[in-house]
Coordinates of C-alpha atoms in Angstrom, one line a residue:
K1 CA -0.4 -13.2 -42.5
I2 CA -2.2 -15.7 -40.4
N3 CA -0.6 -16.7 -37.1
K4 CA -0.3 -20.5 -36.9
N5 CA -1.4 -20.3 -33.3
T6 CA -4.6 -18.5 -34.1
T7 CA -7.7 -20.5 -33.1
R8 CA -10.7 -20.5 -35.4
K9 CA -14.2 -21.7 -34.7
I10 CA -16.3 -23.4 -37.4
T11 CA -19.9 -24.0 -36.6
F12 CA -21.9 -26.5 -38.7
V13 CA -25.6 -25.7 -38.8
D14 CA -28.3 -28.1 -39.9
S15 CA -30.5 -26.2 -42.4
Y16 CA -33.3 -28.7 -41.9
L17 CA -33.8 -27.4 -38.3
M18 CA -34.5 -24.0 -39.8
L19 CA -36.4 -25.1 -42.9
P20 CA -38.0 -28.5 -42.2
A21 CA -39.1 -29.4 -45.7
S22 CA -37.6 -31.2 -48.6
L23 CA -35.1 -29.2 -50.6
D24 CA -37.1 -30.1 -53.8
N25 CA -40.2 -28.5 -52.4
L26 CA -38.3 -25.5 -51.0
A27 CA -36.7 -24.8 -54.4
K28 CA -40.2 -24.8 -56.0
D29 CA -41.8 -22.6 -53.3
F30 CA -38.9 -20.1 -53.4
N31 CA -38.9 -20.1 -57.2
C32 CA -35.2 -20.9 -57.4
E33 CA -33.2 -20.8 -60.6
N34 CA -31.2 -23.8 -59.3
K35 CA -33.2 -27.1 -59.2
K36 CA -32.4 -30.1 -57.1
G37 CA -31.5 -33.1 -59.3
K38 CA -32.7 -36.7 -59.2
F39 CA -30.5 -39.5 -57.9
P40 CA -30.9 -43.3 -57.6
Y41 CA -30.1 -43.7 -53.9
D42 CA -31.2 -47.3 -53.8
F43 CA -28.8 -48.2 -56.6
V44 CA -25.7 -47.3 -54.7
N45 CA -24.0 -50.0 -52.7
K46 CA -20.4 -51.3 -52.3
N47 CA -20.7 -53.2 -55.6
T48 CA -21.8 -50.3 -57.7
L49 CA -19.4 -47.5 -56.5
Y50 CA -17.5 -47.4 -59.7
Y51 CA -20.4 -48.2 -62.0
K52 CA -20.3 -46.9 -65.6
G53 CA -22.8 -47.9 -68.2
E54 CA -26.6 -47.7 -68.9
T55 CA -28.6 -45.3 -66.7
P56 CA -30.0 -47.4 -63.7
N57 CA -33.5 -48.5 -64.0
K58 CA -36.3 -46.0 -63.3
K59 CA -37.3 -47.9 -60.2
Y60 CA -34.2 -46.6 -58.4
F61 CA -35.3 -43.0 -58.9
K62 CA -38.0 -41.8 -56.5
N63 CA -40.9 -39.8 -57.8
M64 CA -39.6 -39.6 -61.4
S65 CA -41.9 -39.5 -64.3
D66 CA -41.4 -41.4 -67.6
S67 CA -40.6 -38.2 -69.4
E68 CA -38.0 -37.2 -66.8
Y69 CA -36.4 -40.6 -67.0
K70 CA -36.3 -40.4 -70.8
Q71 CA -34.3 -37.1 -70.6
I72 CA -31.6 -38.6 -68.4
K73 CA -31.3 -42.0 -70.0
S74 CA -27.9 -42.6 -71.4
S75 CA -25.5 -45.5 -72.3
E76 CA -22.6 -43.5 -70.7
W77 CA -23.9 -43.0 -67.2
D78 CA -21.1 -42.6 -64.6
L79 CA -22.0 -42.9 -60.9
K80 CA -19.0 -40.9 -59.7
K81 CA -19.7 -38.0 -62.0
E82 CA -23.5 -38.1 -61.4
T83 CA -22.9 -38.1 -57.6
L84 CA -20.6 -35.1 -57.7
N85 CA -23.0 -33.3 -60.1
Y86 CA -25.9 -34.1 -57.8
L87 CA -24.1 -32.8 -54.7
E88 CA -23.1 -29.6 -56.5
K89 CA -26.7 -29.0 -57.5
D90 CA -27.8 -29.7 -53.9
L91 CA -25.4 -27.1 -52.5
E92 CA -26.2 -24.5 -55.1
T93 CA -30.0 -24.9 -54.6
L94 CA -29.7 -24.9 -50.8
M95 CA -27.5 -21.8 -50.9
E96 CA -30.1 -20.0 -53.1
V97 CA -32.9 -21.1 -50.7
I98 CA -31.0 -19.9 -47.6
D99 CA -30.1 -16.6 -49.3
K100 CA -33.8 -15.8 -50.2
F101 CA -35.0 -16.9 -46.8
S102 CA -32.4 -14.8 -45.0
K103 CA -33.2 -11.7 -47.0
Y104 CA -37.0 -12.0 -46.5
V105 CA -36.7 -12.6 -42.7
F106 CA -34.3 -9.6 -42.3
N107 CA -36.3 -7.2 -44.5
N108 CA -39.7 -8.0 -42.9
Y109 CA -38.8 -8.8 -39.3
G110 CA -35.4 -7.3 -38.7
Q111 CA -33.9 -10.7 -37.7
Q112 CA -30.7 -12.4 -38.8
I113 CA -31.2 -16.1 -39.2
T114 CA -27.7 -16.7 -38.0
D115 CA -28.9 -15.7 -34.5
S116 CA -31.1 -18.7 -34.4
L117 CA -30.2 -22.4 -34.9
T118 CA -33.8 -23.6 -35.3
I119 CA -37.1 -22.3 -36.8
S120 CA -38.7 -22.3 -33.3
K121 CA -35.9 -20.0 -32.0
L122 CA -36.3 -17.7 -35.0
A123 CA -40.1 -17.6 -34.6
M124 CA -39.6 -16.7 -30.9
N125 CA -37.1 -13.9 -31.8
I126 CA -39.7 -12.5 -34.3
L127 CA -42.5 -12.8 -31.7
Y128 CA -40.5 -10.9 -29.0
S129 CA -39.0 -8.3 -31.2
N130 CA -42.0 -7.4 -33.3
Y131 CA -45.2 -8.3 -31.4
L132 CA -44.8 -8.7 -27.6
T133 CA -44.8 -5.4 -25.6
E134 CA -44.2 -4.7 -21.9
N135 CA -47.8 -5.0 -21.0
K136 CA -48.0 -8.4 -22.8
S137 CA -45.0 -10.0 -21.3
L138 CA -45.2 -13.7 -20.4
P139 CA -44.2 -15.3 -17.1
L140 CA -40.7 -16.7 -17.6
I141 CA -40.8 -19.5 -15.0
N142 CA -37.3 -20.2 -13.7
N143 CA -38.3 -21.0 -10.1
K144 CA -37.8 -24.7 -9.9
T145 CA -40.6 -25.3 -7.3
I146 CA -43.2 -23.5 -9.4
Y147 CA -41.8 -24.9 -12.6
N148 CA -42.0 -28.5 -11.4
F149 CA -45.6 -28.1 -10.2
I150 CA -46.8 -26.5 -13.4
K151 CA -44.8 -29.1 -15.5
K152 CA -47.0 -31.8 -14.0
G153 CA -50.0 -30.0 -15.6
Y154 CA -48.3 -29.7 -19.0
Y155 CA -49.7 -32.3 -21.4
G156 CA -49.4 -32.5 -25.1
G157 CA -51.7 -33.5 -27.9
I158 CA -53.4 -36.9 -27.8
T159 CA -53.8 -39.5 -30.6
E160 CA -56.7 -41.9 -30.1
V161 CA -58.3 -44.8 -32.0
Y162 CA -62.0 -45.1 -31.3
R163 CA -63.0 -47.5 -34.0
P164 CA -60.3 -49.4 -35.9
Y165 CA -62.3 -49.8 -39.2
G166 CA -64.8 -47.7 -41.0
E167 CA -66.3 -46.9 -44.4
N168 CA -67.4 -43.7 -46.0
L169 CA -65.6 -41.5 -43.5
F170 CA -64.6 -37.8 -43.4
Y171 CA -61.1 -36.7 -42.3
Y172 CA -61.1 -33.2 -40.9
D173 CA -58.1 -31.0 -40.0
I174 CA -58.3 -27.9 -37.8
N175 CA -56.8 -24.7 -39.4
S176 CA -53.7 -23.7 -37.3
M177 CA -55.2 -25.0 -34.0
Y178 CA -52.4 -23.9 -31.6
P179 CA -52.2 -20.3 -33.0
F180 CA -56.0 -20.2 -32.8
V181 CA -56.3 -21.2 -29.2
S182 CA -53.3 -19.0 -28.2
K183 CA -55.7 -16.1 -28.5
N184 CA -57.5 -17.2 -25.3
K185 CA -56.7 -15.6 -21.9
L186 CA -53.4 -16.8 -20.5
P187 CA -51.6 -16.9 -17.1
G188 CA -49.7 -13.7 -16.3
N189 CA -46.7 -12.8 -14.1
I190 CA -48.5 -12.8 -10.7
A191 CA -48.9 -16.1 -8.9
K192 CA -50.3 -17.0 -5.5
Y193 CA -50.2 -20.4 -3.9
I194 CA -53.3 -21.7 -2.1
E195 CA -54.0 -25.0 -0.3
L196 CA -56.7 -26.7 1.7
S197 CA -55.8 -28.0 5.2
D198 CA -55.6 -31.8 5.7
N199 CA -58.9 -31.8 7.6
E200 CA -60.6 -30.0 4.7
V201 CA -59.2 -32.5 2.2
I202 CA -60.4 -35.5 4.4
N203 CA -63.9 -33.9 4.7
G204 CA -64.2 -33.6 0.9
N205 CA -64.0 -29.8 0.8
S206 CA -62.8 -28.1 -2.4
L207 CA -61.4 -24.8 -3.5
E208 CA -64.0 -23.0 -5.6
L209 CA -63.0 -23.9 -9.1
D210 CA -65.3 -21.5 -10.9
K211 CA -63.4 -18.6 -9.3
L212 CA -59.9 -19.9 -10.0
F213 CA -57.5 -19.3 -12.9
G214 CA -54.2 -21.2 -12.9
F215 CA -52.9 -24.7 -12.2
F216 CA -54.2 -27.0 -9.5
F217 CA -53.7 -30.4 -7.9
C218 CA -57.1 -32.1 -7.9
R219 CA -58.9 -35.4 -7.2
V220 CA -61.2 -36.4 -10.0
K221 CA -64.1 -38.8 -10.4
A222 CA -64.6 -39.1 -14.1
N223 CA -68.1 -40.4 -14.9
N224 CA -68.6 -42.7 -17.8
N225 CA -67.9 -40.3 -20.6
Y226 CA -67.0 -42.1 -23.9
L227 CA -64.2 -39.7 -24.6
G228 CA -62.4 -39.1 -21.2
L229 CA -61.8 -35.4 -20.7
L230 CA -58.7 -35.0 -18.5
P231 CA -55.3 -36.4 -19.5
I232 CA -52.9 -38.3 -17.3
H233 CA -49.5 -40.0 -17.9
F234 CA -49.6 -43.7 -17.5
E235 CA -46.9 -46.2 -18.5
N236 CA -45.2 -43.6 -20.8
K237 CA -48.5 -42.9 -22.5
L238 CA -50.9 -39.9 -22.4
I239 CA -54.4 -41.3 -21.8
L240 CA -57.9 -39.9 -21.0
P241 CA -59.3 -42.3 -18.4
N242 CA -62.5 -42.7 -16.5
G243 CA -62.6 -43.6 -12.8
D244 CA -60.9 -41.9 -9.8
F245 CA -57.5 -40.3 -10.2
E246 CA -55.5 -37.3 -9.2
G247 CA -53.1 -34.8 -10.9
V248 CA -52.4 -31.3 -11.9
W249 CA -54.4 -29.5 -14.6
F250 CA -55.1 -26.1 -16.0
S251 CA -58.2 -24.5 -14.5
E252 CA -60.0 -24.0 -17.8
E253 CA -59.7 -27.7 -18.7
L254 CA -60.9 -28.6 -15.2
K255 CA -64.0 -26.4 -15.7
F256 CA -64.7 -28.0 -19.1
A257 CA -64.5 -31.5 -17.5
K258 CA -66.8 -30.4 -14.7
E259 CA -69.3 -29.0 -17.1
N260 CA -69.4 -32.4 -18.8
G261 CA -70.0 -34.5 -15.7
N262 CA -66.7 -34.9 -13.9
E263 CA -66.6 -34.4 -10.1
I264 CA -63.5 -32.4 -9.1
Q265 CA -62.0 -31.7 -5.7
V266 CA -59.5 -28.8 -6.0
I267 CA -56.9 -29.2 -3.2
K268 CA -54.0 -26.8 -3.9
G269 CA -52.2 -24.9 -6.6
Y270 CA -51.2 -21.5 -8.1
I271 CA -53.7 -18.8 -8.9
F272 CA -52.4 -16.6 -11.8
N273 CA -53.6 -13.2 -13.0
E274 CA -55.1 -13.2 -16.5
I275 CA -53.7 -11.6 -19.5
D276 CA -55.5 -11.1 -22.8
E277 CA -54.6 -10.7 -26.5
V278 CA -51.0 -11.7 -26.0
F279 CA -50.6 -13.3 -29.3
N280 CA -53.5 -11.9 -31.3
S281 CA -51.6 -9.5 -33.5
F282 CA -48.9 -12.0 -34.2
V283 CA -51.3 -14.8 -35.1
D284 CA -53.7 -12.5 -37.1
D285 CA -50.9 -10.9 -39.2
L286 CA -49.2 -14.2 -40.1
Y287 CA -52.3 -16.1 -40.7
K288 CA -53.6 -13.4 -43.1
K289 CA -50.3 -13.7 -45.0
R290 CA -50.5 -17.5 -45.0
L291 CA -54.0 -17.2 -46.7
T292 CA -53.2 -14.5 -49.2
E293 CA -49.6 -15.1 -50.2
K294 CA -48.0 -17.8 -52.3
G295 CA -44.6 -19.5 -52.7
L296 CA -41.8 -18.2 -50.6
I297 CA -43.8 -15.9 -48.3
K298 CA -46.5 -18.5 -47.7
T299 CA -44.0 -21.2 -46.8
I300 CA -42.0 -18.9 -44.5
T301 CA -45.1 -17.5 -42.8
K302 CA -46.5 -21.0 -42.2
L303 CA -43.2 -22.2 -40.6
I304 CA -43.0 -19.2 -38.3
L305 CA -46.6 -19.3 -37.2
N306 CA -46.6 -23.0 -36.4
S307 CA -43.2 -23.0 -34.7
A308 CA -43.6 -20.2 -32.2
F309 CA -45.4 -21.9 -29.3
G310 CA -43.6 -25.1 -28.5
R311 CA -40.4 -23.4 -27.3
F312 CA -42.2 -21.9 -24.3
G313 CA -42.5 -25.4 -22.8
M314 CA -38.8 -26.2 -22.8
S315 CA -37.3 -27.6 -19.6
I316 CA -35.3 -25.3 -17.4
I317 CA -33.1 -28.3 -16.6
K318 CA -30.9 -28.5 -19.7
P319 CA -28.8 -31.6 -20.5
E320 CA -25.2 -30.8 -20.9
T321 CA -22.9 -32.4 -23.5
K322 CA -19.1 -32.1 -22.8
I323 CA -15.8 -33.8 -23.7
M324 CA -13.9 -34.5 -20.4
D325 CA -11.2 -36.7 -19.0
F326 CA -11.8 -39.7 -16.8
K327 CA -11.5 -37.8 -13.5
S328 CA -14.1 -35.3 -14.5
F329 CA -16.3 -38.1 -15.9
S330 CA -16.1 -39.8 -12.5
N331 CA -17.2 -36.6 -10.7
I332 CA -20.2 -36.3 -13.0
L333 CA -21.2 -39.9 -12.4
N334 CA -21.3 -39.2 -8.6
K335 CA -23.5 -36.1 -8.8
Y336 CA -25.7 -36.2 -12.0
N337 CA -27.9 -38.5 -14.0
V338 CA -25.8 -39.4 -17.0
L339 CA -27.9 -39.9 -20.1
D340 CA -25.2 -41.1 -22.5
A341 CA -21.4 -41.5 -22.5
K342 CA -19.0 -42.6 -25.3
K343 CA -15.3 -43.3 -24.9
I344 CA -13.4 -41.3 -27.5
N345 CA -9.9 -42.6 -26.6
D346 CA -8.0 -43.8 -23.6
N347 CA -8.2 -40.3 -22.0
Y348 CA -11.4 -38.6 -23.0
Y349 CA -15.2 -39.2 -23.0
I350 CA -18.1 -37.4 -24.6
V351 CA -20.8 -37.2 -21.9
N352 CA -24.4 -36.1 -22.0
Y353 CA -25.9 -35.6 -18.6
E354 CA -28.7 -33.8 -16.7
S355 CA -27.4 -30.6 -15.2
E356 CA -29.7 -31.0 -12.1
T357 CA -28.1 -32.7 -9.1
S358 CA -29.4 -36.2 -8.5
K359 CA -30.7 -36.6 -4.9
E360 CA -30.7 -40.4 -5.3
L361 CA -27.0 -40.5 -6.3
L362 CA -25.9 -38.2 -3.4
K363 CA -27.9 -40.2 -0.9
K364 CA -26.1 -43.4 -2.0
L365 CA -22.8 -41.6 -1.6
D366 CA -23.8 -40.1 1.8
L367 CA -23.3 -36.5 0.6
D368 CA -25.1 -33.3 1.7
F369 CA -27.8 -32.9 -0.9
T370 CA -29.1 -29.5 0.5
K371 CA -25.6 -28.0 0.5
I372 CA -24.9 -29.0 -3.0
L373 CA -28.4 -28.0 -4.2
N374 CA -28.1 -24.6 -2.7
K375 CA -24.8 -24.0 -4.6
N376 CA -26.5 -25.2 -7.8
N377 CA -29.5 -23.0 -7.2
R378 CA -27.2 -20.0 -6.9
D379 CA -25.7 -20.9 -10.2
L380 CA -29.2 -21.3 -11.7
E381 CA -30.3 -17.9 -10.6
T382 CA -27.5 -16.2 -12.5
N383 CA -28.0 -18.3 -15.6
N384 CA -29.8 -16.5 -18.5
K385 CA -30.3 -19.5 -20.8
F386 CA -33.9 -20.0 -19.7
G387 CA -35.0 -16.6 -21.2
F388 CA -37.9 -18.0 -23.3
V389 CA -39.2 -20.7 -20.8
S390 CA -42.9 -20.1 -20.0
V391 CA -44.3 -23.4 -19.1
T392 CA -47.6 -21.8 -18.0
T393 CA -48.1 -20.5 -21.5
S394 CA -47.4 -23.9 -23.2
A395 CA -49.5 -25.8 -20.7
A396 CA -52.4 -23.4 -21.1
I397 CA -52.3 -23.4 -24.9
T398 CA -52.1 -27.2 -25.1
A399 CA -55.0 -27.4 -22.6
Y400 CA -57.1 -25.0 -24.7
A401 CA -56.4 -27.2 -27.8
R402 CA -57.6 -30.3 -26.1
I403 CA -60.8 -28.5 -24.9
Y404 CA -61.4 -27.2 -28.5
I405 CA -61.0 -30.6 -30.2
N406 CA -63.0 -32.3 -27.5
K407 CA -65.9 -29.8 -28.1
I408 CA -65.9 -30.9 -31.7
K409 CA -65.9 -34.6 -30.7
L410 CA -68.9 -34.0 -28.4
L411 CA -70.6 -32.1 -31.2
I412 CA -70.2 -35.2 -33.4
L413 CA -71.4 -37.6 -30.8
N414 CA -74.4 -35.5 -29.8
N415 CA -75.5 -35.4 -33.5
G416 CA -75.5 -39.1 -33.9
G417 CA -72.0 -39.4 -35.4
K418 CA -69.3 -41.9 -34.6
L419 CA -65.6 -41.2 -33.9
Y420 CA -62.9 -43.4 -35.6
Y421 CA -59.6 -41.7 -35.1
S422 CA -58.2 -38.4 -33.9
D423 CA -54.8 -36.7 -33.7
T424 CA -53.7 -33.5 -32.1
D425 CA -55.6 -31.4 -34.6
S426 CA -57.6 -33.8 -36.7
I427 CA -60.7 -36.0 -36.5
V428 CA -62.1 -38.9 -38.5
T429 CA -65.9 -39.3 -38.3
D430 CA -68.7 -40.8 -40.3
I431 CA -70.9 -37.7 -40.5
K432 CA -70.3 -34.6 -42.6
L433 CA -69.9 -31.5 -40.3
P434 CA -71.9 -28.3 -40.8
N435 CA -70.7 -26.1 -43.7
S436 CA -70.5 -23.2 -41.2
L437 CA -67.4 -25.0 -39.7
I438 CA -65.8 -25.8 -43.0
N439 CA -63.8 -22.9 -44.3
S440 CA -60.3 -21.4 -44.4
E441 CA -60.8 -19.2 -41.3
L442 CA -58.4 -19.6 -38.3
G443 CA -59.7 -22.4 -36.1
N444 CA -62.3 -23.8 -38.5
L445 CA -62.1 -27.1 -40.2
K446 CA -60.8 -28.3 -43.6
L447 CA -62.1 -31.5 -45.1
E448 CA -58.7 -33.2 -45.8
Y449 CA -59.9 -36.5 -47.1
Q450 CA -63.0 -38.4 -48.0
I451 CA -62.3 -42.0 -47.1
L452 CA -63.8 -45.1 -48.8
K453 CA -62.2 -47.5 -46.2
G454 CA -60.0 -46.7 -43.2
F455 CA -57.9 -49.1 -41.1
F456 CA -56.7 -47.5 -37.8
I457 CA -54.2 -49.8 -36.2
S458 CA -52.7 -47.4 -33.6
G459 CA -51.7 -43.8 -33.1
K460 CA -50.2 -42.4 -36.4
T461 CA -50.5 -45.9 -37.9
Y462 CA -53.3 -46.3 -40.5
L463 CA -54.3 -47.1 -44.0
L464 CA -56.8 -44.8 -45.9
E465 CA -58.4 -45.8 -49.2
L466 CA -59.8 -42.5 -50.6
I467 CA -62.9 -42.3 -52.8
D468 CA -60.7 -41.0 -55.7
G469 CA -58.5 -44.2 -55.5
T470 CA -55.6 -42.6 -53.7
I471 CA -53.9 -44.8 -50.9
I472 CA -52.5 -43.1 -47.9
K473 CA -50.3 -45.1 -45.5
K474 CA -48.8 -44.0 -42.2
A475 CA -46.7 -46.0 -39.8
K476 CA -45.2 -44.3 -36.7
G477 CA -41.4 -44.7 -36.5
I478 CA -41.0 -46.9 -39.6
N479 CA -40.9 -46.6 -43.3
S480 CA -44.6 -47.0 -44.3
E481 CA -43.5 -47.5 -48.0
C482 CA -42.2 -50.9 -46.9
L483 CA -45.8 -51.9 -45.9
T484 CA -48.4 -53.2 -48.4
D485 CA -52.1 -52.5 -48.1
E486 CA -52.5 -56.2 -47.1
D487 CA -50.2 -55.7 -44.2
Y488 CA -52.6 -53.2 -42.6
K489 CA -55.6 -55.4 -43.3
N490 CA -53.8 -58.5 -41.9
M491 CA -53.0 -56.6 -38.7
Y492 CA -56.6 -55.8 -38.3
Y493 CA -58.5 -58.9 -39.6
K494 CA -56.0 -61.6 -38.9
K495 CA -54.3 -60.1 -35.9
E496 CA -50.9 -60.6 -37.5
D497 CA -47.7 -58.7 -36.6
V498 CA -45.9 -57.3 -39.6
I499 CA -42.1 -57.0 -40.3
S500 CA -41.0 -53.7 -41.6
S501 CA -37.9 -51.5 -41.4
K502 CA -36.7 -48.2 -40.1
T503 CA -33.7 -46.1 -40.8
Q504 CA -31.1 -45.9 -38.0
S505 CA -27.7 -44.4 -37.6
K506 CA -24.7 -45.6 -35.6
L507 CA -22.1 -43.2 -34.4
D508 CA -18.4 -44.2 -34.0
F509 CA -16.6 -41.5 -32.1
I510 CA -13.2 -43.2 -32.4
E511 CA -13.4 -43.6 -36.1
G512 CA -15.4 -40.3 -36.6
T513 CA -18.0 -42.0 -38.7
V514 CA -21.8 -42.2 -39.0
N515 CA -23.3 -45.3 -40.6
I516 CA -26.9 -45.2 -41.8
Y517 CA -28.6 -48.5 -42.2
N518 CA -32.1 -50.1 -42.3
K519 CA -33.1 -52.1 -39.3
S520 CA -35.9 -54.7 -39.3
V521 CA -38.6 -54.0 -36.8
I522 CA -41.9 -55.8 -35.9
L523 CA -45.0 -53.7 -36.2
Q524 CA -47.4 -55.2 -33.6
H525 CA -51.1 -55.5 -34.4
D526 CA -52.1 -55.0 -30.8
S527 CA -49.8 -52.0 -30.0
Y528 CA -52.7 -49.7 -29.3
T529 CA -53.4 -49.8 -25.5
K530 CA -54.5 -46.2 -24.6
R531 CA -58.2 -47.3 -24.5
E532 CA -59.9 -50.6 -23.7
K533 CA -60.7 -52.6 -26.8
L534 CA -64.2 -53.9 -27.4
F535 CA -64.8 -57.0 -29.6
N536 CA -67.7 -58.5 -31.5
K537 CA -68.9 -62.1 -31.2
E538 CA -66.4 -63.2 -33.9
G539 CA -63.5 -61.7 -31.8
L540 CA -63.0 -58.7 -34.2
W541 CA -62.0 -55.4 -32.6
I542 CA -64.8 -53.0 -33.3
N543 CA -64.7 -50.2 -30.7
T544 CA -63.0 -48.8 -27.6
K545 CA -63.8 -47.1 -24.4
P546 CA -61.7 -45.2 -21.8
L547 CA -59.5 -47.2 -19.4
N548 CA -60.9 -47.2 -15.8
F549 CA -58.5 -46.2 -13.0
N550 CA -58.3 -45.6 -9.3
F551 CA -55.3 -43.4 -8.7
I552 CA -56.4 -41.6 -5.5
L553 CA -53.6 -40.6 -3.0
S554 CA -51.0 -41.7 -5.5
N555 CA -51.9 -45.4 -4.8
S556 CA -51.8 -46.4 -8.4
K557 CA -53.9 -49.4 -8.9
K558 CA -55.7 -50.3 -12.1
K559 CA -59.2 -51.6 -11.7

């Protein structure tokens, strides 16, 4: 007999966070008996909720062939029945996928997927339990002083437009770039802080970069390199400028920049011991499976391999989300930076806030920041929720990735080729690269597309017309299917902005509803500002070059 006062906890888990792929593709990869059905999403609106009659037109069904449509065509089609049938198939298919996924992960890696809410957490659990040993342990940075310094030298991948239009181009992808570069030497558990004196800095002295390994604050004079080789954050963008600027970078990226003409004054930073072959067995085992296996095993292996490294770079300052009364909410407002707050009813709020005490807020309220911070630090030291944070590992791996792709770009430029577009692990150029680089080996290149014409409007926004007639459209943050080929061409040739749409959701905590709707947005033709644009005599954008800056002594002033 169940006691009516018994409290039960129900946890809803989003399967997409564990298996980020369409259910249709997962069902095929996992060879499921249950198959996801087809449903006319665009047909459903408030006027058709009780529709009965002819099967809706084929245009309402996405990716449906004529033969598939013929099989479902009927004069007695019932939206309510079809909806329930579709949902039932969805649940049965998802259950079969999860069941097969769970059994494979447990039998091969000894992990329960219920111990992880995301694929990155599962990948981390597999990495730690099956591959990392005591002599290959990573530095788990939870000292805020060190963390905040290294964090300044943690930059992600960079998307660049070099030339906005080209013909007869080659689009190359790098095979598993992050796993590949993770096999380089990495920072270990021993760190030592070093710093020049003020007089040494004024006199232009520098710590000896060639003998350093770690993360360092430097002043840089970037000579006129077409690429730009050291990243900085500027106006919420990650750019690769020329000129004079300062920042924190990983030593190996600094050495690469110095080898290619940059002048670097190393002022202070943390020297780390070097550790080798930390991820080698993990990467080699999974990449071999990815190449040799098919279906379920190939899909799971690819997900685990590509998801393992990003989690190391998580912040040790975690936002908190809590339901609280007005008094508690007022206390939070006085001490922390509130990211979002929604009123649930007259008494309670749901509040998302940064769990690190805000110095600015306490100063305004004339409160003792040091006293409160010391209390918070004591709390932090006993908190185990930062167990996988290794910002040095993530910062080093992303730096190695930028070094690697920039070496390929320099190879192209030095062999007379032109660059048109690049993403974190892909490059578009007008020359065919050596066959020795084009194969399925880890870190080598794959020729993804041969392009007849390419229009590169901005990062992750482009139109490709392939030599086989295929059209590929990408548009960051919006539904690219709403754009025509002419829209991209008009943005380039006519400098016209384009109206498109993106899907948004609106939460109503009081009503307990989520409304999903399409919102009109303007796609700006001139949105790309990470490099300086160069124009021909007719005013047509034809090339770019790095922005030029003078950021010395934190006196940010664009030349």
